[in-house]
Every structure is written in structure tokens, then in C-alpha cells.
Tab-separated table of C-alpha atoms in Angstrom:
chain	number	residue	atom	x	y	z
A	1	MET	CA	-18.257	-58.611	14.825
A	2	PHE	CA	-16.867	-55.628	17.165
A	3	SER	CA	-15.032	-53.160	15.496
A	4	LYS	CA	-16.501	-49.721	15.894
A	5	LYS	CA	-18.402	-47.843	12.799
A	6	VAL	CA	-16.061	-45.058	12.096
A	7	GLU	CA	-18.702	-42.085	11.097
A	8	LYS	CA	-17.293	-39.621	9.190
A	9	ARG	CA	-19.405	-36.478	8.775
A	10	ASP	CA	-19.955	-33.630	6.009
A	11	PRO	CA	-19.326	-30.101	6.932
A	12	PHE	CA	-22.442	-27.617	6.174
A	13	THR	CA	-23.149	-23.763	6.363
A	14	VAL	CA	-27.157	-22.568	7.099
A	15	GLU	CA	-27.684	-18.834	6.351
A	16	GLN	CA	-30.711	-16.915	7.681
A	17	CYS	CA	-31.655	-13.697	5.666
A	18	ASN	CA	-32.213	-10.734	9.072
A	19	SER	CA	-35.470	-9.807	7.644
A	20	CYS	CA	-37.166	-12.352	5.987
A	21	LYS	CA	-35.965	-15.170	8.074
A	22	LYS	CA	-35.276	-17.754	5.268
A	23	GLU	CA	-33.394	-20.010	6.186
A	24	THR	CA	-31.158	-22.041	3.586
A	25	LYS	CA	-28.761	-25.219	4.225
A	26	ARG	CA	-25.411	-25.985	1.521
A	27	LYS	CA	-21.919	-27.273	1.632
A	28	PHE	CA	-19.820	-25.435	3.776
A	29	LYS	CA	-16.902	-23.450	1.851
A	30	GLU	CA	-13.712	-21.983	3.298
A	31	GLU	CA	-13.764	-18.595	4.446
A	32	ASP	CA	-17.178	-19.098	6.007
A	33	TYR	CA	-17.330	-18.345	10.132
A	34	VAL	CA	-20.355	-18.617	12.010
A	35	PHE	CA	-22.304	-14.889	11.699
A	36	LYS	CA	-20.860	-13.830	8.193
A	37	GLU	CA	-22.782	-11.697	6.082
A	38	THR	CA	-22.084	-13.575	2.859
A	39	SER	CA	-24.444	-12.167	0.689
A	40	VAL	CA	-28.172	-10.745	-0.557
A	41	CYS	CA	-31.341	-12.286	0.324
A	42	SER	CA	-33.172	-13.987	-3.330
A	43	ASN	CA	-36.673	-13.066	-1.721
A	44	CYS	CA	-36.420	-9.698	0.145
A	45	GLN	CA	-33.316	-8.866	-1.039
A	46	GLY	CA	-31.904	-8.559	3.110
A	47	LYS	CA	-28.664	-9.623	4.618
A	48	LEU	CA	-27.914	-13.536	4.565
A	49	ILE	CA	-26.021	-14.385	7.606
A	50	ILE	CA	-24.329	-17.460	8.564
A	51	THR	CA	-26.465	-18.861	11.396
A	52	LYS	CA	-24.700	-21.854	11.618
A	53	ILE	CA	-21.748	-23.896	10.775
A	54	PHE	CA	-21.534	-28.079	11.804
A	55	GLY	CA	-21.208	-31.803	10.741
A	56	GLU	CA	-23.349	-34.089	9.249
A	57	ILE	CA	-23.368	-37.771	8.992
A	58	VAL	CA	-23.143	-38.988	5.603
A	59	LYS	CA	-25.113	-41.919	4.715
A	60	GLU	CA	-23.654	-44.344	2.374
B	1	MET	CA	-23.320	-89.231	35.892
B	2	ASP	CA	-21.441	-91.447	38.991
B	3	PHE	CA	-18.546	-89.830	40.882
B	4	THR	CA	-18.724	-93.175	43.338
B	5	ASN	CA	-15.459	-95.117	41.198
B	6	PHE	CA	-13.468	-91.584	40.846
B	7	ASN	CA	-9.544	-92.766	40.374
B	8	VAL	CA	-7.062	-90.645	41.152
B	9	GLU	CA	-4.739	-92.384	39.199
B	10	GLU	CA	-6.459	-92.800	36.530
B	11	PHE	CA	-7.621	-89.246	36.398
B	12	PHE	CA	-3.674	-87.351	36.123
B	13	GLY	CA	-2.670	-90.463	33.881
B	14	MET	CA	-0.097	-92.649	36.185
B	15	GLY	CA	-2.032	-95.414	35.605
B	16	ASP	CA	-0.240	-98.530	34.774
B	17	ASP	CA	-1.397	-98.814	31.338
B	18	THR	CA	-1.176	-95.282	30.876
B	19	ASN	CA	0.184	-93.790	27.834
B	20	PRO	CA	3.423	-91.302	29.646
B	21	LEU	CA	3.143	-89.487	26.387
B	22	LEU	CA	-0.951	-87.779	27.289
B	23	TRP	CA	0.575	-87.343	30.309
B	24	LEU	CA	3.575	-85.262	29.312
B	25	ILE	CA	1.106	-83.813	27.558
B	26	TRP	CA	-0.472	-82.098	29.873
B	27	ILE	CA	1.540	-81.514	32.236
B	28	ILE	CA	4.495	-80.149	30.157
B	29	PRO	CA	2.096	-76.075	29.882
B	30	ILE	CA	1.564	-76.561	32.883
B	31	PHE	CA	5.195	-75.965	33.676
B	32	ILE	CA	5.413	-73.791	30.610
B	33	PHE	CA	2.728	-71.326	31.902
B	34	VAL	CA	4.197	-71.366	35.832
B	35	PHE	CA	7.273	-70.091	34.828
B	36	TYR	CA	6.706	-68.142	30.990
B	37	GLY	CA	3.111	-67.061	32.145
B	38	GLN	CA	4.055	-63.707	32.934
B	39	ARG	CA	6.399	-63.811	29.329
B	40	ILE	CA	3.453	-64.642	27.625
B	41	GLN	CA	1.019	-62.295	28.756
B	42	LEU	CA	3.266	-59.928	28.122
B	43	GLN	CA	4.172	-61.062	24.547
B	44	VAL	CA	-0.085	-61.167	24.021
B	45	SER	CA	-0.302	-57.493	26.076
B	46	SER	CA	2.567	-55.689	24.304
B	47	SER	CA	1.771	-56.667	20.823
B	48	GLU	CA	-1.500	-55.042	21.452
B	49	ILE	CA	0.343	-51.672	22.521
B	50	LYS	CA	2.951	-52.037	19.849
B	51	LYS	CA	-0.126	-52.092	17.376
B	52	ASN	CA	-1.405	-48.529	19.369
B	53	ILE	CA	2.444	-46.946	19.369
B	54	THR	CA	2.821	-47.399	15.291
B	55	LYS	CA	-0.387	-45.773	15.304
B	56	LEU	CA	-0.039	-43.089	17.591
B	57	LYS	CA	3.579	-42.873	15.099
B	58	GLN	CA	1.469	-42.234	12.451
B	59	PHE	CA	-0.918	-39.346	14.066
B	60	LYS	CA	2.430	-38.356	14.649
B	61	ASP	CA	4.183	-38.029	11.716
B	62	ASN	CA	0.604	-37.250	9.543
B	63	SER	CA	-0.296	-34.328	11.490
B	64	ARG	CA	3.395	-32.466	11.188
B	65	GLN	CA	3.742	-33.276	8.305
B	66	ASP	CA	0.073	-31.703	7.446
B	67	LEU	CA	0.987	-29.027	9.318
B	68	ILE	CA	4.229	-27.938	7.206
B	69	ASN	CA	2.058	-28.887	3.983
B	70	TYR	CA	-0.966	-26.269	5.002
B	71	ILE	CA	2.276	-23.322	5.996
B	72	LYS	CA	4.070	-23.823	2.791
B	73	LYS	CA	0.879	-24.030	0.361
B	74	ASN	CA	-1.303	-21.684	2.049
B	75	LEU	CA	0.732	-18.994	3.719
B	76	ASN	CA	4.183	-16.910	2.353
B	77	THR	CA	6.714	-17.997	4.172
B	78	THR	CA	9.871	-15.953	4.810
B	79	LYS	CA	12.332	-20.014	4.820
B	80	ASP	CA	11.823	-23.895	4.811
B	81	PRO	CA	9.434	-24.169	7.990
B	82	THR	CA	10.103	-27.888	8.504
B	83	PRO	CA	13.475	-27.294	11.033
B	84	LYS	CA	11.521	-24.551	13.329
B	85	ILE	CA	8.534	-26.890	13.414
B	86	ASP	CA	10.135	-30.050	14.436
B	87	ARG	CA	12.362	-27.402	16.548
B	88	PHE	CA	8.871	-26.350	18.345
B	89	ILE	CA	7.022	-30.028	18.493
B	90	ASP	CA	10.210	-30.761	20.835
B	91	TYR	CA	9.257	-27.741	23.669
B	92	PHE	CA	8.821	-28.723	26.691
B	93	THR	CA	7.411	-27.031	30.030
B	94	ILE	CA	8.729	-26.978	33.428
B	95	MET	CA	6.354	-26.155	35.799
B	96	PRO	CA	7.193	-24.121	39.300
B	97	VAL	CA	7.926	-26.348	42.653
B	98	ASP	CA	4.528	-27.411	43.540
B	99	MET	CA	5.762	-27.209	47.716
B	100	ASP	CA	5.384	-23.028	47.557
B	101	PRO	CA	2.623	-22.181	50.290
B	102	GLY	CA	2.746	-18.719	48.963
B	103	GLY	CA	0.942	-19.550	45.866
B	104	ILE	CA	2.408	-21.230	42.843
B	105	VAL	CA	-1.108	-20.378	40.716
B	106	PRO	CA	0.472	-16.841	39.652
B	107	LYS	CA	3.761	-18.443	38.905
B	108	VAL	CA	2.115	-20.944	36.529
B	109	ARG	CA	0.296	-18.926	35.102
B	110	HIS	CA	3.482	-16.810	34.464
B	111	VAL	CA	5.472	-20.205	32.759
B	112	ILE	CA	1.974	-20.414	30.739
B	113	ARG	CA	2.261	-17.233	29.688
B	114	SER	CA	5.448	-16.952	28.115
B	115	ARG	CA	5.400	-20.125	26.304
B	116	GLU	CA	2.354	-18.843	24.709
B	117	ASP	CA	3.644	-15.394	24.174
B	118	ASN	CA	6.882	-16.941	22.985
B	119	THR	CA	5.021	-19.588	20.514
B	120	ARG	CA	3.210	-16.766	18.918
B	121	GLU	CA	6.368	-14.641	18.213
B	122	GLN	CA	8.263	-17.879	16.889
B	123	VAL	CA	5.374	-18.717	14.605
B	124	LYS	CA	4.658	-14.634	13.370
B	125	SER	CA	8.151	-15.149	12.354
B	126	LEU	CA	7.725	-17.834	9.998
B	127	PHE	CA	5.696	-15.501	8.002
B	128	SER	CA	6.219	-12.363	5.698
B	129	ASN	CA	3.080	-11.588	6.233
B	130	VAL	CA	0.199	-13.806	7.746
B	131	SER	CA	-3.433	-12.783	9.279
B	132	GLU	CA	-4.607	-13.511	13.029
B	133	LEU	CA	-7.007	-16.140	12.084
B	134	GLU	CA	-4.119	-18.278	9.814
B	135	ARG	CA	-1.486	-17.380	13.243
B	136	THR	CA	-4.136	-18.467	15.533
B	137	LYS	CA	-4.619	-21.849	13.364
B	138	VAL	CA	-0.799	-22.107	13.029
B	139	GLN	CA	-0.328	-21.951	16.539
B	140	THR	CA	-3.413	-25.012	17.245
B	141	LEU	CA	-2.193	-27.046	15.329
B	142	LEU	CA	1.144	-26.628	16.356
B	143	GLU	CA	-0.227	-27.450	19.945
B	144	VAL	CA	-2.152	-30.195	18.496
B	145	VAL	CA	1.089	-32.274	17.226
B	146	THR	CA	2.851	-31.751	20.367
B	147	SER	CA	-0.322	-33.603	22.026
B	148	LEU	CA	0.434	-36.325	20.163
B	149	GLN	CA	4.609	-36.076	19.843
B	150	LEU	CA	3.985	-35.949	23.842
B	151	LEU	CA	1.815	-38.726	23.473
B	152	TYR	CA	3.595	-41.415	21.726
B	153	LYS	CA	7.053	-40.342	23.279
B	154	ILE	CA	5.301	-40.913	26.866
B	155	VAL	CA	3.462	-44.344	25.435
B	156	ASN	CA	6.599	-45.791	24.111
B	157	HIS	CA	9.099	-45.312	26.887
B	158	LEU	CA	6.398	-47.247	29.473
B	159	TYR	CA	6.417	-49.849	26.393
B	160	LEU	CA	9.772	-50.166	25.587
B	161	THR	CA	11.243	-50.501	29.343
B	162	ALA	CA	9.058	-53.039	30.376
B	163	LYS	CA	10.253	-55.199	26.779
B	164	LYS	CA	13.726	-54.160	28.285
B	165	GLN	CA	13.226	-55.248	31.888
B	166	ASN	CA	11.007	-57.838	30.919
B	167	ASN	CA	8.726	-56.919	33.496
B	168	TYR	CA	5.166	-58.180	33.189
B	169	PRO	CA	3.099	-55.909	36.364
B	170	LEU	CA	5.053	-52.651	34.330
B	171	ILE	CA	3.269	-53.398	31.628
B	172	LEU	CA	-0.246	-53.570	32.681
B	173	PRO	CA	-1.483	-50.096	33.834
B	174	LEU	CA	-0.137	-48.814	30.420
B	175	GLN	CA	-2.451	-51.478	29.030
B	176	MET	CA	-5.584	-50.066	31.062
B	177	ILE	CA	-5.025	-46.702	30.161
B	178	MET	CA	-4.529	-47.003	26.564
B	179	PRO	CA	-8.197	-46.992	25.900
B	180	PHE	CA	-7.975	-43.526	27.264
B	181	ILE	CA	-5.132	-42.671	25.583
B	182	MET	CA	-6.057	-43.669	21.758
B	183	GLU	CA	-9.788	-41.972	22.064
B	184	GLU	CA	-7.728	-38.010	22.890
B	185	ALA	CA	-5.193	-39.499	20.219
B	186	ASN	CA	-7.875	-40.038	17.630
B	187	ALA	CA	-10.155	-36.971	18.456
B	188	LEU	CA	-6.765	-34.492	17.995
B	189	ASN	CA	-5.717	-36.720	15.337
B	190	ASP	CA	-9.387	-35.929	13.477
B	191	ALA	CA	-9.460	-32.628	14.747
B	192	VAL	CA	-6.571	-31.456	12.429
B	193	PRO	CA	-9.254	-30.911	8.971
B	194	THR	CA	-11.345	-28.961	11.185
B	195	LEU	CA	-8.614	-26.870	12.575
B	196	LYS	CA	-7.272	-26.340	8.855
B	197	GLN	CA	-10.225	-25.082	7.023
B	198	GLY	CA	-11.499	-22.938	10.081
B	199	GLN	CA	-14.708	-24.646	11.564
B	200	PRO	CA	-16.579	-24.155	14.562
B	201	ILE	CA	-15.749	-27.042	16.985
B	202	GLY	CA	-18.166	-28.211	19.629
B	203	ASP	CA	-15.897	-26.257	22.250
B	204	GLY	CA	-17.736	-23.449	20.803
B	205	ILE	CA	-20.627	-23.988	21.701
B	206	GLY	CA	-20.025	-21.326	24.672
B	207	PRO	CA	-19.309	-18.603	22.086
B	208	LEU	CA	-21.411	-19.416	19.805
B	209	VAL	CA	-24.161	-18.862	22.240
B	210	VAL	CA	-22.842	-15.102	23.253
B	211	GLY	CA	-21.507	-14.463	20.370
B	212	LYS	CA	-25.604	-14.539	18.682
B	213	MET	CA	-26.306	-12.013	21.458
B	214	MET	CA	-23.560	-9.444	20.343
B	215	LEU	CA	-24.541	-9.397	17.359
B	216	GLY	CA	-25.119	-5.160	16.326
B	217	THR	CA	-23.836	-4.384	19.223
B	218	LYS	CA	-20.436	-2.336	19.956
B	219	LYS	CA	-17.523	-4.053	21.005
B	220	GLN	CA	-14.333	-3.495	22.808
B	221	LYS	CA	-11.706	-5.192	23.628
B	222	ILE	CA	-11.317	-6.719	27.202
B	223	SER	CA	-8.288	-8.509	27.434
B	224	PHE	CA	-6.117	-10.209	25.214
B	225	GLU	CA	-7.933	-12.028	22.140
B	226	THR	CA	-10.803	-11.327	24.436
B	227	VAL	CA	-14.269	-8.769	23.280
B	228	PHE	CA	-17.025	-7.030	25.437
B	229	THR	CA	-20.369	-5.568	24.774
B	230	GLN	CA	-23.184	-4.372	27.298
B	231	THR	CA	-27.186	-4.460	26.397
B	232	GLU	CA	-30.008	-4.741	28.134
B	233	TYR	CA	-32.350	-7.394	28.813
B	234	GLU	CA	-35.960	-6.578	30.817
B	235	GLY	CA	-34.619	-4.157	32.403
B	236	ARG	CA	-30.824	-5.742	33.801
B	237	LYS	CA	-27.951	-4.783	32.448
B	238	LEU	CA	-26.037	-7.350	30.510
B	239	LEU	CA	-22.544	-7.577	30.172
B	240	LEU	CA	-20.973	-10.226	27.397
B	241	MET	CA	-17.684	-11.599	27.225
B	242	LYS	CA	-16.526	-13.989	24.581
B	243	ALA	CA	-12.726	-14.882	22.270
B	244	GLU	CA	-12.798	-12.997	19.961
B	245	GLY	CA	-13.590	-14.903	16.947
B	246	PRO	CA	-13.225	-16.344	14.420
B	247	LEU	CA	-10.004	-16.455	15.645
B	248	ALA	CA	-8.895	-19.773	17.383
B	249	THR	CA	-8.131	-19.099	20.799
B	250	VAL	CA	-10.024	-19.461	24.218
B	251	GLY	CA	-8.815	-15.254	24.691
B	252	ARG	CA	-7.793	-14.326	28.827
B	253	PRO	CA	-11.378	-15.062	30.625
B	254	GLY	CA	-9.517	-14.846	33.881
B	255	ASP	CA	-8.127	-11.497	32.793
B	256	ALA	CA	-10.724	-10.727	31.229
B	257	ILE	CA	-13.692	-11.225	34.343
B	258	GLU	CA	-11.174	-9.577	36.441
B	259	SER	CA	-11.151	-6.761	34.699
B	260	ILE	CA	-15.163	-6.241	34.338
B	261	VAL	CA	-15.435	-7.287	37.901
B	262	HIS	CA	-13.627	-4.315	38.982
B	263	GLN	CA	-15.455	-1.603	36.947
B	264	ASN	CA	-18.887	-2.722	36.783
B	265	LYS	CA	-19.434	-4.847	40.206
B	266	PRO	CA	-21.909	-7.165	38.361
B	267	ASP	CA	-24.301	-9.607	40.748
B	268	VAL	CA	-23.864	-12.348	38.566
B	269	ILE	CA	-22.003	-14.391	36.667
B	270	ILE	CA	-22.851	-16.560	34.224
B	271	MET	CA	-20.551	-19.061	32.638
B	272	ILE	CA	-21.761	-20.870	29.362
B	273	ASP	CA	-19.301	-23.480	28.037
B	274	ALA	CA	-18.761	-26.959	27.015
B	275	SER	CA	-18.848	-30.209	29.508
B	276	LEU	CA	-17.108	-33.653	29.181
B	277	LYS	CA	-19.962	-36.196	29.459
B	278	LEU	CA	-20.062	-39.818	31.489
B	279	GLU	CA	-20.389	-42.588	29.453
B	280	GLY	CA	-24.132	-42.658	29.491
B	281	GLU	CA	-25.031	-39.287	29.100
B	282	ASP	CA	-26.767	-38.051	25.721
B	283	SER	CA	-24.326	-35.531	24.013
B	284	ALA	CA	-25.723	-32.080	23.198
B	285	SER	CA	-27.587	-32.705	26.507
B	286	ILE	CA	-27.665	-29.077	28.832
B	287	ALA	CA	-27.046	-28.844	32.140
B	288	GLN	CA	-26.929	-26.096	34.876
B	289	GLY	CA	-25.118	-26.265	37.634
B	290	TYR	CA	-22.552	-23.653	40.665
B	291	GLY	CA	-19.611	-21.957	40.190
B	292	ALA	CA	-17.063	-21.023	37.135
B	293	ALA	CA	-17.364	-23.301	34.079
B	294	ILE	CA	-14.002	-23.055	33.414
B	295	GLY	CA	-11.375	-25.896	31.826
B	296	GLY	CA	-7.692	-25.329	31.628
B	297	ILE	CA	-4.753	-25.351	33.392
B	298	GLY	CA	-6.753	-23.652	36.706
B	299	THR	CA	-5.008	-20.066	36.296
B	300	ASP	CA	-7.903	-18.569	34.391
B	301	ARG	CA	-10.617	-20.179	36.857
B	302	PHE	CA	-8.704	-19.289	40.575
B	303	GLN	CA	-9.001	-15.596	38.925
B	304	ILE	CA	-12.386	-15.652	38.347
B	305	GLU	CA	-13.188	-17.623	41.844
B	306	GLU	CA	-11.013	-15.002	43.748
B	307	ALA	CA	-12.315	-11.860	42.026
B	308	ALA	CA	-16.511	-13.777	42.704
B	309	THR	CA	-15.040	-14.120	46.151
B	310	LYS	CA	-13.738	-10.949	46.390
B	311	HIS	CA	-17.136	-9.185	45.773
B	312	ASN	CA	-19.483	-11.559	47.191
B	313	ILE	CA	-20.943	-12.484	43.554
B	314	PRO	CA	-22.555	-16.083	42.518
B	315	VAL	CA	-21.082	-17.684	39.615
B	316	PHE	CA	-23.802	-20.010	37.785
B	317	ALA	CA	-23.060	-22.121	34.580
B	318	ILE	CA	-25.143	-23.513	31.967
B	319	VAL	CA	-22.673	-26.598	30.801
B	320	ILE	CA	-23.289	-28.565	27.016
B	321	LYS	CA	-22.434	-32.766	27.603
B	322	GLN	CA	-19.483	-33.604	24.719
B	323	SER	CA	-17.211	-36.064	24.205
B	324	VAL	CA	-13.456	-35.297	23.818
B	325	LYS	CA	-13.926	-35.329	20.348
B	326	GLU	CA	-16.870	-34.325	20.024
B	327	ALA	CA	-15.204	-31.234	21.493
B	328	ILE	CA	-12.053	-30.959	19.507
B	329	ASN	CA	-13.758	-31.120	16.103
B	330	LEU	CA	-16.357	-30.126	14.020
B	331	MET	CA	-19.326	-29.421	15.824
B	332	THR	CA	-21.696	-31.697	15.633
B	333	LYS	CA	-25.377	-31.309	14.295
B	334	GLU	CA	-26.654	-31.629	17.677
B	335	ILE	CA	-24.631	-29.344	19.231
B	336	ALA	CA	-25.405	-26.509	17.348
B	337	ASP	CA	-29.356	-27.099	17.570
B	338	LYS	CA	-28.535	-26.621	20.671
B	339	ALA	CA	-27.851	-22.727	21.084
B	340	ASP	CA	-31.631	-21.612	20.887
B	341	GLU	CA	-32.607	-23.548	23.834
B	342	VAL	CA	-29.093	-23.131	26.022
B	343	GLN	CA	-30.002	-19.379	24.927
B	344	ALA	CA	-33.824	-19.475	26.564
B	345	GLN	CA	-32.511	-21.438	29.994
B	346	LEU	CA	-29.659	-18.394	30.095
B	347	TYR	CA	-32.807	-15.498	29.802
B	348	GLU	CA	-34.343	-17.896	32.371
B	349	MET	CA	-31.867	-18.394	34.387
B	350	ILE	CA	-31.155	-14.210	34.742
B	351	ASN	CA	-34.675	-13.941	35.626
B	352	ASP	CA	-34.777	-16.292	37.985
B	353	THR	CA	-31.521	-15.449	39.671
B	354	THR	CA	-31.418	-10.993	39.172
B	355	LYS	CA	-33.681	-8.640	40.072
B	356	PRO	CA	-34.703	-5.231	37.030
B	357	GLY	CA	-31.991	-2.685	37.904
B	358	GLN	CA	-29.375	-5.343	38.441
B	359	THR	CA	-26.614	-6.285	36.331
B	360	VAL	CA	-25.346	-9.713	35.146
B	361	LEU	CA	-22.240	-10.731	33.136
B	362	VAL	CA	-22.413	-13.333	31.059
B	363	VAL	CA	-19.160	-15.033	29.149
B	364	GLY	CA	-19.378	-17.838	26.143
B	365	VAL	CA	-16.394	-19.656	27.101
B	366	GLY	CA	-14.027	-21.818	24.438
B	367	ASN	CA	-11.963	-21.354	22.006
B	368	THR	CA	-13.992	-20.152	19.104
B	369	LEU	CA	-12.642	-20.695	16.371
B	370	GLY	CA	-14.772	-19.897	13.465
B	371	VAL	CA	-17.711	-18.380	15.782
B	372	SER	CA	-17.808	-14.507	15.115
B	373	GLN	CA	-19.881	-11.960	17.281
């Protein structure tokens, strides 16, 4: 009755294209870090940069 | 109910027609509680503390094993790191004598720096070849394991002393402080996977905001594991400073600010940092204030206050409130989402406190693990 609910957070990475500003969210991969250039934007061939890495509560 | 015919003898079960057995049944516990009450309370309290001590031992042992496994699995070790790790975990620091009127801060800084420098060299010696990121991660994990070991040892010592002396009052302070110790221990234990994977922690919100402002500028090292750059904002010269990401480090902001203040003489210093929230306060709420927003043992804050006072520079602070757990664990979405709002408040503060042509030093304080610039 008085036991605390344990929240589990899963890590996610948000990438943003530096030219078209399109944002994509994906699961965190090892060696990700904020402001790392990861790949090329599929929309406009701009550079994709990681803008956020955060934990979000897993809904069970 | 009628109380007028109350009979004392009947009430205490001493009348002629009462059973002496019933009388004993309720008089004996009174004697037991009078003479053995404290011991019973000691047993009840100590069983709860014992459960927490078992948990602390698990945290300490698991984090130690995690660290050893991480080193063996991911890094090129020259030999088995276990004996050296076990030795590090038991390292202690003797603080300088605090009755010295001549100034204790430089001595504390010297002791802490010596410890940091030595630990860094010892960690490096474990590997034939290790990147700076991995080295700082191992060093931070080592600090977590050491903290858990210390918590376990202190709590166990207090518990065993109380038990040995059969002294109930001795266990009371421990019982009162136990929830706070367990909150910190849980936070430290949960931080291990985050640190191993190099993910940003809640404390990294200051470096996240300043790191974003540093993008596309030419960075230079200003002090150990600390970077600095210059940019412009609405006619003001902005000097930006943070720890060198994505390493697991807080850098040396005291040295860096001292040096920047000496060279550039900024008109205002603004510090952005994570701050512990009070119970009832919303997590990820932003607050503004005055003074040097920086944690730690106090040597960096002392250096910053000295430099600011000497040059008559006002120091402002923007803090992002969070719990102990949030501060040392994977950054929550709520905190990460506040980065843009903090930046907007920072620009507003710059406009309010300075005029075009003036210089502002903006410092992102905190551990910059997983946050570059």
C-alpha cells in the first residue's frame, strides 16, 4: 500500500538537421553525445546533430 | 454511559470475585515495558536499519563488481585491475586543520587537487591505452563506488556500536537520518549504468545550455578540462565557459573564472547550474538569483567570489531545480526540454543587466558527461 512505484526511464536521442531543422527521435546508441554530428539528413542532405539525450518513463 | 458507580478495585481487577490470572495478564506487560521497553524499541528500529544496511552492502558490492567488469570488458588493462580498485575504494582524505586563521581554503584545494591528480595517474596506470572519455568515466565510477562504500561503513559502524552498547538513544539519530542516506545511496547506485554509457546527467543542464551557445565558435582551453570561447550578442561581448565535454568532468571553473576575470575584466558574471529542489518544488523549474551558483566542497566558489569581489563584478545565477536522484542520473526529458527556456532567460538577463559594448561571462556549471560544445 505504501510502497513507492519505481520509475524506469529509457534513454532516447533527438537529432536535428542544421539546415531544414527536422527533428527525429530514436533510441540511444552507445557513443552518442550531445552536439555530435551523426549523419546526413534524408530530406535535405544537411548535417544531423544530436541536440538532446534524455530519459523518458517507460509505460508498461 | 454511567460513571457514577465506578469501582477502583473492579477496574484494576483486584476485587474478591476477579481472576488473579487476568490481573497478571495486564500487569505483567506494564513491568516488561517499564524495564525492557528501550530494548524492544531497539530491536524494532534495528531490524529496519539492518535491512537498509544489507541493501547498502548490495549497492556497494554490485557497483564495485560493475566497475571491475566494465574495465575488464571494455578497456585494455595491463593486468587484473581488482587489487588496485579495491585499494582505491578504501582511500581516505584528511582535511587540513580548521582552526587556522591564515586561510584554510588553499590548503583544502591543495589536498583535493593532490587526491584528484593521484587518482587520475593511478587510473591511467591501469591501462595500456585509454581515451580521456573512458578515463574520466572510470574515475567518476570509482567515486560512486567509494561513496557507497563510505556510506555502508559509517552506517554499519553506528548500528554495531548501538547494538554492542545496547544503547537505544544511540540508534535514534541513525534511524532519523536513514531515509536521506538511502535516497542518496539509491541515486548513486542507479547512476552506475548512466555513467558507464556516457549519457548526460541532470547536473549537465548548465553545460548543455552553454555548450549550445558555443557551437561554431573557436574553443580554447582555459584551465584543466575547461574550455572557453568568445562570441557576440546584441553588441555585448559574450565570454562562454564550461567543462570540456563530452568528458565526465566538472573542469576547474574556479581557476578558469579567475583567469578570465584577470584577462578580460567582464562587467557581469552569469552562472547556470543545476540546484537541489526543496520538497514540494517542481522538478525542472527555473529560478534566478544572486551569487556564485556552484556546488562542490567550496574551493571553486571561494575563488569565484574572491575574483568577483576584487574587481567589483556582480554575479547572477540561473538554476534548474532537481532532486539528488535527477542530478546524478540520466537527464530527464523535463530537464532537457528546459534548455531553450534557460537560454531565453539568460539573454533576457543579459539585456537587463548590461548595455551594448559591455562584456558578460557566462558559465555553464556542472558535470558535462555526454555533452560536447
